[in-house]
Coordinates of C-alpha atoms and ligand atoms in Angstrom, one line a residue:
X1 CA 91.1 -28.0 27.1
X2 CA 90.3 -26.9 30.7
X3 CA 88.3 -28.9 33.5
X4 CA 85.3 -27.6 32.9
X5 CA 85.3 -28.1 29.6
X6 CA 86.2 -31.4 29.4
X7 CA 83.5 -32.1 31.8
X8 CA 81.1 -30.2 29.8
X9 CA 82.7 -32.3 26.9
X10 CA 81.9 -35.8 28.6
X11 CA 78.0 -34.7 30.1
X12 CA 76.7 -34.2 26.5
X13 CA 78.7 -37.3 25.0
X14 CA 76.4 -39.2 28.2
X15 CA 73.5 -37.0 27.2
X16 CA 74.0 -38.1 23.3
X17 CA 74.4 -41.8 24.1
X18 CA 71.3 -41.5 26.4
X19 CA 69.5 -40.1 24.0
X20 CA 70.4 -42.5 21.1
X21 CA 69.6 -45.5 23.8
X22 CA 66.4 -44.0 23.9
X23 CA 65.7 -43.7 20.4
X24 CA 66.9 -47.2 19.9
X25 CA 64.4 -48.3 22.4
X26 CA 61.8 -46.2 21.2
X27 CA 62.4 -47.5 17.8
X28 CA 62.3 -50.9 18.8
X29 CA 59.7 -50.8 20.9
X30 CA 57.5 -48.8 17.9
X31 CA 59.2 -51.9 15.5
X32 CA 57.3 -54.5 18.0
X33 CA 54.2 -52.6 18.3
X34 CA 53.7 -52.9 14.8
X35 CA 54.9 -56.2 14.2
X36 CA 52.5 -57.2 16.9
X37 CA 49.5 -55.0 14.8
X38 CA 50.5 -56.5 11.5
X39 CA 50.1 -60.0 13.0
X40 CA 46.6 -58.6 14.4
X41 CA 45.9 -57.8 11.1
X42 CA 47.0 -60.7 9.1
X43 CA 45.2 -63.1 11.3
X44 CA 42.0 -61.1 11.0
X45 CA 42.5 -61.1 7.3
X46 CA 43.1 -65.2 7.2
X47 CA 39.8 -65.3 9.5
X48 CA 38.1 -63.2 7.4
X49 CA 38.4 -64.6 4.2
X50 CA 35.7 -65.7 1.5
X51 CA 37.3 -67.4 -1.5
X52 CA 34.6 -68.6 -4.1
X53 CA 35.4 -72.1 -3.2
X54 CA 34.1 -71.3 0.6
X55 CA 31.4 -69.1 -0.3
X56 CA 29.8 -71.9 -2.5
X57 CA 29.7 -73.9 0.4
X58 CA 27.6 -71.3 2.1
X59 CA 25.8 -70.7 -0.6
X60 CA 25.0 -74.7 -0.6
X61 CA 24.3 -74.6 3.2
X62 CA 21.6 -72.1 2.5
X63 CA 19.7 -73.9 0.4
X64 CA 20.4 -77.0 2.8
X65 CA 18.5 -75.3 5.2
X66 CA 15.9 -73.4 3.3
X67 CA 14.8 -77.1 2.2
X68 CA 14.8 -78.1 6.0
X69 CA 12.7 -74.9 7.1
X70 CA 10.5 -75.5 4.1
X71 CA 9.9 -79.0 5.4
X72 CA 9.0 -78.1 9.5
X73 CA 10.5 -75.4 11.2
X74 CA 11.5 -77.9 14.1
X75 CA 14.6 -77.2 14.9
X76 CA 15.7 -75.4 11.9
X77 CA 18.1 -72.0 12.0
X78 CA 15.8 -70.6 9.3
X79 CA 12.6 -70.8 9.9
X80 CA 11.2 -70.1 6.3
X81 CA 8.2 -68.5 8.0
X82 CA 5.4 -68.4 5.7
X83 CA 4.0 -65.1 5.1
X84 CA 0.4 -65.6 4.0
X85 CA 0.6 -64.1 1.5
X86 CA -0.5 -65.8 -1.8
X87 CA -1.1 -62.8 -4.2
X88 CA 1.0 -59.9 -4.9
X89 CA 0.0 -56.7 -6.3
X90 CA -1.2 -56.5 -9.5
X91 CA -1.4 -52.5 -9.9
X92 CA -5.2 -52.4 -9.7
X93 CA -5.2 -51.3 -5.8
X94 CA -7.3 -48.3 -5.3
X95 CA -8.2 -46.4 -2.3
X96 CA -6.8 -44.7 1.0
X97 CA -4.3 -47.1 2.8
X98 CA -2.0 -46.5 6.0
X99 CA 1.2 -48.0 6.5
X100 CA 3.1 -48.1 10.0
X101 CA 6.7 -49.7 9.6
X102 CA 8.4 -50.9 12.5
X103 CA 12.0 -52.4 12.0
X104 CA 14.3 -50.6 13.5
X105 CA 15.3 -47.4 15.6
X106 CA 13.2 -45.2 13.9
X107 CA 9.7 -46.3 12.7
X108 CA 7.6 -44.8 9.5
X109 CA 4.0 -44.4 8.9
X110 CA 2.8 -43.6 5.9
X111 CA -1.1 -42.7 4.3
X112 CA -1.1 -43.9 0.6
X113 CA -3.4 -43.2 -2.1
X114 CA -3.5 -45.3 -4.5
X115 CA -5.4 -45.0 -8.3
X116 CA -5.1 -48.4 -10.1
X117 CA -3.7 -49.4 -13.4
X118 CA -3.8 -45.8 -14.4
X119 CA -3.3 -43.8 -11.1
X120 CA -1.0 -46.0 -9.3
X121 CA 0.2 -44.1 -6.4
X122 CA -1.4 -41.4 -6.8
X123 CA 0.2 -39.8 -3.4
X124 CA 1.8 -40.4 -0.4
X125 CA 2.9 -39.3 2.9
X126 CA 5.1 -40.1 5.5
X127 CA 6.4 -39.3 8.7
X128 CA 9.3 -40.5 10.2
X129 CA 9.9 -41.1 14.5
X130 CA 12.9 -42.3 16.1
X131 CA 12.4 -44.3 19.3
X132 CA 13.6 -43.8 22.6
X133 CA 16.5 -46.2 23.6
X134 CA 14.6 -47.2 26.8
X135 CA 11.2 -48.0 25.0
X136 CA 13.3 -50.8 22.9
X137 CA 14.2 -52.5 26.4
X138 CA 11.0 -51.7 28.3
X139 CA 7.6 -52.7 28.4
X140 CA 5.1 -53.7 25.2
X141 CA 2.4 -51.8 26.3
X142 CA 4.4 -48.3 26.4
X143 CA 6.3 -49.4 22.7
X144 CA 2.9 -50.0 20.8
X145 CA 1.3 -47.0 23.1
X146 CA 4.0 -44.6 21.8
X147 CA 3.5 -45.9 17.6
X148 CA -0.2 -45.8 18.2
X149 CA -0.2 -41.9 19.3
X150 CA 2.4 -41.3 16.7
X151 CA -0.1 -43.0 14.2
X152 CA -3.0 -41.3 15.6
X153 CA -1.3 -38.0 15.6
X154 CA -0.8 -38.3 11.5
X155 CA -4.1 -39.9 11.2
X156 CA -5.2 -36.2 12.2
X157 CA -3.4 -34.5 10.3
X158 CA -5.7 -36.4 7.1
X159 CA -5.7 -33.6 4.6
X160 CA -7.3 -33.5 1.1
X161 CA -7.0 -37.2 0.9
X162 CA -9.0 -39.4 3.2
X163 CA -10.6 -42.4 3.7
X164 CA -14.8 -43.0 3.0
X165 CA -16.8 -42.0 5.6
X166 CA -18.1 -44.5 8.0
X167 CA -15.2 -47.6 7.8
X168 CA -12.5 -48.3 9.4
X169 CA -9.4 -47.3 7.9
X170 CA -7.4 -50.0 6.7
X171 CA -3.7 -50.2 8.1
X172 CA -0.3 -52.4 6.8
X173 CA 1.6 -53.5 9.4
X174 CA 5.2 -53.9 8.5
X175 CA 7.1 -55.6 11.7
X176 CA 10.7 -56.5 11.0
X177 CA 10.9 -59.3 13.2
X178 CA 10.6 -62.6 13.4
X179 CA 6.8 -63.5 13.7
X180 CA 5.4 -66.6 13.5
X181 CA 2.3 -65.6 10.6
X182 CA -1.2 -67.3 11.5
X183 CA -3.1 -65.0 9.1
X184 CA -2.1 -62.6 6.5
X185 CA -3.0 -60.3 9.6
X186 CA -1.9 -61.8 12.8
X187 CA 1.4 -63.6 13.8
X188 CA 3.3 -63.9 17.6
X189 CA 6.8 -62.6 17.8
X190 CA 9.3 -65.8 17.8
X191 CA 11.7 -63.5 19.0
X192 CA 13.2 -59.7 19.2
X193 CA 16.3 -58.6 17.0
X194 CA 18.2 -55.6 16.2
X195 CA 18.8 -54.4 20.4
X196 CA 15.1 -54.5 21.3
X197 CA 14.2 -56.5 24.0
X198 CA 10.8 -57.0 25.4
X199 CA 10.3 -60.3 26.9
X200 CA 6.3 -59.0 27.7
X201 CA 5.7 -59.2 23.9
X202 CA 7.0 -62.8 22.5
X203 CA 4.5 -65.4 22.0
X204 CA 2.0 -62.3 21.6
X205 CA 0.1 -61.6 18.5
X206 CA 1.9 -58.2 17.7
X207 CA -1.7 -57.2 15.5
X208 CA -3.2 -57.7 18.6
X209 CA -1.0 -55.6 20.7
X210 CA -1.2 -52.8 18.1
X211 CA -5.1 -52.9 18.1
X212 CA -5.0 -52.2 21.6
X213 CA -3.1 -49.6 21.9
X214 CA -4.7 -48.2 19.0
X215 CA -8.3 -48.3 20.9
X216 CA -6.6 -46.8 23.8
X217 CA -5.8 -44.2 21.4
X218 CA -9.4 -43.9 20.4
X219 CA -8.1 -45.0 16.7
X220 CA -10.5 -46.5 14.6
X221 CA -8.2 -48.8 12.6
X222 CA -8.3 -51.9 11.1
X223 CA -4.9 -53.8 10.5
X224 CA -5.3 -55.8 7.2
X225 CA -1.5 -57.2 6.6
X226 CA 1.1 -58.1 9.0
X227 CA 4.1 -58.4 6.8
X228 CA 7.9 -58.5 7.3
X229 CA 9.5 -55.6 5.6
X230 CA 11.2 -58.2 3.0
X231 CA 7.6 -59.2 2.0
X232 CA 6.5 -55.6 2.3
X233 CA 9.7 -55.0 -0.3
X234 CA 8.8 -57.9 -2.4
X235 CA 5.2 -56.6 -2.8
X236 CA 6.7 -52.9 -3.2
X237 CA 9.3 -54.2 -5.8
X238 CA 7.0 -56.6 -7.9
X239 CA 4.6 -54.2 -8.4
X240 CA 7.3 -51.4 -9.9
X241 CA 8.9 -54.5 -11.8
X242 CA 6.4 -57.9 -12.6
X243 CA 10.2 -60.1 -12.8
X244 CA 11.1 -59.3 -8.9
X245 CA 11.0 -62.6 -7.2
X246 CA 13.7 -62.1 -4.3
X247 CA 14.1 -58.9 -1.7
X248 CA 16.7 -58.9 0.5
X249 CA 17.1 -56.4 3.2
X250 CA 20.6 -55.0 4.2
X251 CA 20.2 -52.1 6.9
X252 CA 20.3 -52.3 10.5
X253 CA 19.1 -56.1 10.4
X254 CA 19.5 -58.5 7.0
X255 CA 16.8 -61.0 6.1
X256 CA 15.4 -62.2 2.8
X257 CA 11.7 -63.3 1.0
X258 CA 11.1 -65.0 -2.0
X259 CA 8.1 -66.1 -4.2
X260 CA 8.1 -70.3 -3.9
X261 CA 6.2 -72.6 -5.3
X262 CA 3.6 -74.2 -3.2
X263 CA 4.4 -78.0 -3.6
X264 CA 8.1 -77.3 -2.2
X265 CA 6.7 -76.0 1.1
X266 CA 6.1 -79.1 2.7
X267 CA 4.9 -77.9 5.7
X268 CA 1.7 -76.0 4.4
X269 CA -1.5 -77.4 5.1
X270 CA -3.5 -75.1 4.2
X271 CA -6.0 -74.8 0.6
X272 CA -3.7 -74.8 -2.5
X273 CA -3.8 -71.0 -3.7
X274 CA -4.7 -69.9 -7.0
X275 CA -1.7 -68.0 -7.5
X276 CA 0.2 -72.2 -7.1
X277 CA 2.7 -69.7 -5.0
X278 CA 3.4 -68.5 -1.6
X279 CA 5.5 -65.6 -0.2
X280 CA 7.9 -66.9 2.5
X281 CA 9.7 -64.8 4.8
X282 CA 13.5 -66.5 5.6
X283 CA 14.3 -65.2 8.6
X284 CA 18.2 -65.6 7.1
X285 CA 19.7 -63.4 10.1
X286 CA 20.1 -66.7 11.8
X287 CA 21.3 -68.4 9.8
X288 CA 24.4 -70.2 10.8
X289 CA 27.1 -73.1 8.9
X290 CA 30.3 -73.9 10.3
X291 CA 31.6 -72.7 6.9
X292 CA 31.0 -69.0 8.1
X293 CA 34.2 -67.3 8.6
X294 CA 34.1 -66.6 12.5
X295 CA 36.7 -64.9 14.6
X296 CA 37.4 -64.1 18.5
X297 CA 36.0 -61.0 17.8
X298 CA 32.5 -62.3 16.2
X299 CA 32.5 -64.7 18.9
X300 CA 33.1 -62.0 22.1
X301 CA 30.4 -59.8 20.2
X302 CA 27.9 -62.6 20.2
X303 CA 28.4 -63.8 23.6
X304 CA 28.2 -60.3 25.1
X305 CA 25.3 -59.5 23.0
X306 CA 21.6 -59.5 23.6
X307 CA 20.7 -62.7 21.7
X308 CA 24.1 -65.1 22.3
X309 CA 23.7 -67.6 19.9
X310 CA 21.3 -66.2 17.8
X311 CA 21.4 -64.0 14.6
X312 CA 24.4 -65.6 13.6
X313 CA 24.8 -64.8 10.1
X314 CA 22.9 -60.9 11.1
X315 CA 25.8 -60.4 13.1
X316 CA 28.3 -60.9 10.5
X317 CA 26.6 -58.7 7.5
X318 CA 24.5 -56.1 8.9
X319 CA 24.3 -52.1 9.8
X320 CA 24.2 -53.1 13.4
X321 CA 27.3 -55.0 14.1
X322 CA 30.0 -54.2 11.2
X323 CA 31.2 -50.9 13.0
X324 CA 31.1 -53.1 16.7
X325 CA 33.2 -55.7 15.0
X326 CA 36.0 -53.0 13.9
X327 CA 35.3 -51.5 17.4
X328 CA 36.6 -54.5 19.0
X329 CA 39.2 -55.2 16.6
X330 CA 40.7 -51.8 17.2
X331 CA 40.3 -52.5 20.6
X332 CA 41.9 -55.6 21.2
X333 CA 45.1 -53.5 18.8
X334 CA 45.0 -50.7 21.4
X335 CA 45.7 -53.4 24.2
X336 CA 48.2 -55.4 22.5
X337 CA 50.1 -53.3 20.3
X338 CA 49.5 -49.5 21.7
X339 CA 47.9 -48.5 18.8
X340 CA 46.9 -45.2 19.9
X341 CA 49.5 -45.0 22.8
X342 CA 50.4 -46.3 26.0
X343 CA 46.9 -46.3 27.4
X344 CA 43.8 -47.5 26.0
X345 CA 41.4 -44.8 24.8
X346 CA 37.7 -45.1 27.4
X347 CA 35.5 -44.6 24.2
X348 CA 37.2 -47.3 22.7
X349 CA 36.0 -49.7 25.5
X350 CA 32.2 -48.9 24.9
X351 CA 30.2 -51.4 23.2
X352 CA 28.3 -49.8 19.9
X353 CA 30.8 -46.9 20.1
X354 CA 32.0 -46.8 16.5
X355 CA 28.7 -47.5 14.2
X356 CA 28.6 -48.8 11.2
X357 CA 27.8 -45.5 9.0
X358 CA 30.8 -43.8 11.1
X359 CA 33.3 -47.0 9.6
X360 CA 31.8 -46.5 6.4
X361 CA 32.8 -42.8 6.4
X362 CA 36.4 -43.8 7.5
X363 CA 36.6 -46.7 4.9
X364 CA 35.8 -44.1 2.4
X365 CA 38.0 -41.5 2.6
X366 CA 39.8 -40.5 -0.5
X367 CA 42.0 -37.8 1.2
X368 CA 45.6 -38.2 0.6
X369 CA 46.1 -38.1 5.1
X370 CA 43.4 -39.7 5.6
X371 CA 41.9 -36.6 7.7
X372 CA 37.9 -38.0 7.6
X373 CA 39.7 -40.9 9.5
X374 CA 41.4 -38.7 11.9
X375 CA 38.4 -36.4 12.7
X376 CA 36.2 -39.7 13.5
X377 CA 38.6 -40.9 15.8
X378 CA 38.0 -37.6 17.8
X379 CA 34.6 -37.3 17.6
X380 CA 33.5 -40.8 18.1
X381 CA 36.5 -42.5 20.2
X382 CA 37.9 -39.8 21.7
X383 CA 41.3 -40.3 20.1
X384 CA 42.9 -37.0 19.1
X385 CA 46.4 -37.8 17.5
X386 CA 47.5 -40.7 14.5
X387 CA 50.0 -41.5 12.5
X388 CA 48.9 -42.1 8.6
X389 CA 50.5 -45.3 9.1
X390 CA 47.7 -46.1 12.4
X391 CA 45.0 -44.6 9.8
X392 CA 46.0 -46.7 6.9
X393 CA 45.5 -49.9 9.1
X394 CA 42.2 -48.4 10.5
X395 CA 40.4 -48.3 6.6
X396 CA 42.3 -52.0 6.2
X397 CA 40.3 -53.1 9.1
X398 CA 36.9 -51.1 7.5
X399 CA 37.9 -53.1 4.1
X400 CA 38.4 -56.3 5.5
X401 CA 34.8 -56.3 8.0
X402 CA 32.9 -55.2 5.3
X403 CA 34.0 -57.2 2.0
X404 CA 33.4 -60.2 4.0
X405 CA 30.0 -59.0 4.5
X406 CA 29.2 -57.8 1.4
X407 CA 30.4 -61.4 0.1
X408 CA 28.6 -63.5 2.5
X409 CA 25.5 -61.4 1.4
X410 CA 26.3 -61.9 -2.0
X411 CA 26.5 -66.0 -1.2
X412 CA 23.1 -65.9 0.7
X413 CA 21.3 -64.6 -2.6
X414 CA 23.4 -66.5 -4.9
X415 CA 22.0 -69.3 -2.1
X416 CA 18.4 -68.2 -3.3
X417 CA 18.7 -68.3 -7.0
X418 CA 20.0 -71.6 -6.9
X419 CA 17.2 -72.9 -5.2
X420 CA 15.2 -71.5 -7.3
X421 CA 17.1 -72.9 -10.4
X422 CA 17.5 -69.2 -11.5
X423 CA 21.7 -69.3 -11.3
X424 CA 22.2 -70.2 -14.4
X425 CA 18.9 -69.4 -16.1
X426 CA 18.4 -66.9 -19.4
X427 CA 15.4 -65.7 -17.8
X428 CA 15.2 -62.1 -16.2
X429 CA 15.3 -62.4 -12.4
X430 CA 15.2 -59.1 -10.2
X431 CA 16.1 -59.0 -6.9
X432 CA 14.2 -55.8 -4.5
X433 CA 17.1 -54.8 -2.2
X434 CA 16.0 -52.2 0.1
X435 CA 18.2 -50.8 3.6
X436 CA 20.7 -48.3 4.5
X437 CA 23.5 -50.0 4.5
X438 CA 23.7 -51.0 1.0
X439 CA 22.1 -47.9 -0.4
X440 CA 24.5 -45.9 1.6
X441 CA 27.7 -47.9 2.2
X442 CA 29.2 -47.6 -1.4
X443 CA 32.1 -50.1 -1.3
X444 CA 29.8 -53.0 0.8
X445 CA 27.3 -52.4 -2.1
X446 CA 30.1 -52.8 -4.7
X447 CA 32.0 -55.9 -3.3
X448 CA 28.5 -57.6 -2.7
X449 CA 27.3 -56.8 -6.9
X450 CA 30.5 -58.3 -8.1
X451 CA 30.2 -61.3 -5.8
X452 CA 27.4 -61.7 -7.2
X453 CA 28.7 -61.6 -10.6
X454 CA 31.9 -63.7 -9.8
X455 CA 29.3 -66.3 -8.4
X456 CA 26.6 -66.4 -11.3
X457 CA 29.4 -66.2 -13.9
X458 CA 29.2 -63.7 -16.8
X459 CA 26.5 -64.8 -18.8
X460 CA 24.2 -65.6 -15.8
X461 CA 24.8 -62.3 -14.2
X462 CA 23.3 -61.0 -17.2
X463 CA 20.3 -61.9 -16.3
X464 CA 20.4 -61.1 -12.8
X465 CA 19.6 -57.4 -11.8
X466 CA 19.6 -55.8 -8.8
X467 CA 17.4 -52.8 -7.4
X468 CA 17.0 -50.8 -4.9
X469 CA 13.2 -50.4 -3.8
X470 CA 13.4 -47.6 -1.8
X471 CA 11.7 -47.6 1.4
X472 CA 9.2 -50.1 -0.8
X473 CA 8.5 -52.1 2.4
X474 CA 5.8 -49.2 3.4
X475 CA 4.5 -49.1 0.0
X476 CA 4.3 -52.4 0.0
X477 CA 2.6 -52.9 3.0
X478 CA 0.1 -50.4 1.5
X479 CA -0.6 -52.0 -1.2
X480 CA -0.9 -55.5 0.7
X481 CA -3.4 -54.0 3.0
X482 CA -5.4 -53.1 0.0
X483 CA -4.8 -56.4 -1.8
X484 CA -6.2 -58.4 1.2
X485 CA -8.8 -55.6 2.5
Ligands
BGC1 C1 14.7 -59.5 11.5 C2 13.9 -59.6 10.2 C3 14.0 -58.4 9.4 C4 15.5 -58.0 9.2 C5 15.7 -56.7 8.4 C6 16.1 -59.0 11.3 O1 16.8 -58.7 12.5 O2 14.8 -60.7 12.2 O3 12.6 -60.0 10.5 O4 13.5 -58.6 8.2 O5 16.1 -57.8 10.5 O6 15.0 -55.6 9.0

């Protein structure tokens, strides 16, 4: 062999040793990474969990504090706000009624004709408006300025069906908030959820706000029911189905009503209805029980959010924060274990980047490589290349964020039937469940109904059913405005 050869001979030997050295490393290093996400993952997965055992507990701390809210809402994490409203629909509503629903991102109004027992709803109409993101954080007057001239503008549009000359027409406010009711048609806002924040409009009367705005609009409206869209659901869902006694929103926020009996509201001081019943709002969002199954992650989300403190149990169930939560999960693996390589991908780092519907798409994706996962990395954080084995992890995280959701949701009804003494009762109890996240989040909806089943027991479950009352909280608002015109 000649000199140059052997040289030749010896550089590659270097260059293969190198090489392996570097593969070793690489391999080790790729071995730690993922030891370092599996231990991520197993401790959000111990965090996470919900046996039955612990979920009966919550279930126990519910009523716990429905009794206390039902008692004085003093101090109490759910205020059990009484809703005014004493009778429900009965199907013999008849005339033109508006509804305006405000909840959320987008608000609804709606002009309803209804034809009594026969009729029923004999037509209705909606429109739908999204909000600007500043309005939300801005100032009252411009947010009920901008519903009132979307109201007014489909007020004009009044076709065939209209209301009788001469008087007002009558209008169902739904407000998904917290208000404090002092009539079936006025109530101040305790407080804002769901990212708006308008410190001009707590402690106001929000009819009174909207009647303003509504002059200014030249609107000759009359608002006859203030209602919470779980009321609103309650009175769209009994009047579909006379055995619906509980609705439970699950959408952006989560919240739940429920017919009670007036003796176990302690704090009402008011005439004793005819009806012997009363419609109270829970206000369950902030509801909160050191049995909740917290992690860091829960706890950085609340602390950096706009309410810290508040909205506890919100923040652990609804349309609003599930995505966030795997956000910063993801997150704190791109830090820690390089999950998506050595630097941290910038959309990552945004707060609200990956929303809920967005995880819900990932969680769901039934393709053998997982590519619905991989395109929503791209288009939503910015990250372009996976492994399967990163994307696999990814719909663990989805799975884990949202079953204990679903289950906690699940505990928080199963909360309400026991209070009610309808757990383990023969007789038929529906429950109105209206919001996107259960209609459209398949496996949250699934996980929460057998929850439900697993809690209730087979022969209970039986008699348990669950609906969804489709965008009934404008209906129901409709047909509350009539019922209390
Ligand atoms: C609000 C409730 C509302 C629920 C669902 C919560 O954030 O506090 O009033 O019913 O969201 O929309």
């Amino acid at each position: 062999m000649g000199k140059v050869a052997i040289r030749t001979a010896v550089v590659c030997a270097a260059a293969a040793v190198a090489v392996t050295v570097l593969v070793v490393r690489h391999r080790k290093r790729s071995a730690g990474r993922w030891a370092r996400a599996a231990a991520v993952l197993e401790e959000l997965e111990e965090q996470c969990a919900t046996p039955t055992l612990k979920l009966r507990e919550v279930a126990d701390a519910m009523v716990k504090e429905m009794n206390a809210g039902l008692e004085s809402e003093d101090g109490c994490k759910v205020k059990m706000i009484i809703s005014f409203v004493d009778k429900l629909p009965t199907g013999a509503e008849k005339g033109l009624f508006y509804a305006l629903d405000l909840g959320g991102t987008n608000f609804r109004v709606l002009r309803v004709q209804l034809g009594g027992k026969e009729g029923r709803v004999v037509k209705q109409e909606y429109e739908e408006v999204s909000i600007p993101q500043e309005l939300m954080v801005g100032g009252s007057d411009e947010l009920f300025d901008f519903i009132a001239s979307a109201l007014a503008k489909f007020v004009g549009s009044e076709g065939e069906i209209h209301g009788p000359a001469g008087k007002s027409r009558e209008l169902g406010f739904t407000f998904s908030f917290p208000v404090k009711q002092t009539s079936i048609a006025s109530g101040t806002l305790i407080k804002w959820t769901k990212g708006f924040d308008i410190a001009a409009t707590i402690g106001e009367d929000v009819v009174a706000e909207l009647t303003k705005s509504l002059k200014r609009q030249g609107l000759d409206m009359r608002v006859t029911a203030l209602v919470n869209d779980t009321v609103g659901t309650l009175a769209g869902g009994i009047y579909d189905d006379s055995d619906v006694v509980v609705a439970v929103i699950l959408g952006t926020g989560t919240n739940a009503a429920y017919i009670e009996r007036i003796d176990a509201i302690k704090k009402w001081q008011g005439p004793i209805p005819n009806s012997g019943s009363m419609v109270i709002n829970m206000e369950w969002g902030n509801f909160n029980s050191s049995n909740l199954p917290m992690t860091c992650y829960d706890q950085a989300l609340d602390v950096e959010s706009l309410n810290p403190g508040e909205q506890i149990f919100e923040k652990l169930i609804s349309g609003m924060y599930l995505g966030e939560v795997v956000r910063r999960v993801l997150l704190r693996l791109a830090v820690e274990a390089s999950l998506f390589g050595d630097s941290v991908p910038p959309q990552l780092e945004v707060p609200f980047a990956l929303r809920t519907p967005i995880m819900s798409e990932m969680h769901h994706d039934t393709s053998a490589d997982l590519k619905v996962v991989g395109a929503k990395l791209k288009e939503f954080l910015g990250i372009s290349k996976t492994s399967l084995r990163t994307r696999k992890l990814i719909v663990q995280i989805c799975d884990i964020v949202a079953k204990r959701g679903a289950r906690l949701a699940a505990a928080g009804i199963f909360g309400i039937l026991k209070k009610l003494g309808r757990h383990d009762a023969k007789r038929r109890t529906v429950i109105a469940m209206d919001g996107g996240l259960y209609e459209h989040y398949t496996s949250f909806r699934e996980s929460l109904l057998s929850t439900l089943n697993e809690m209730l027991g087979d022969e209970a479950a039986a008699s348990v059913q669950v609906i969804l009352a489709n965008d009934g909280s404008g209906i129901g608002a409709a047909l509350l405005a009539a019922s209390h015109s």
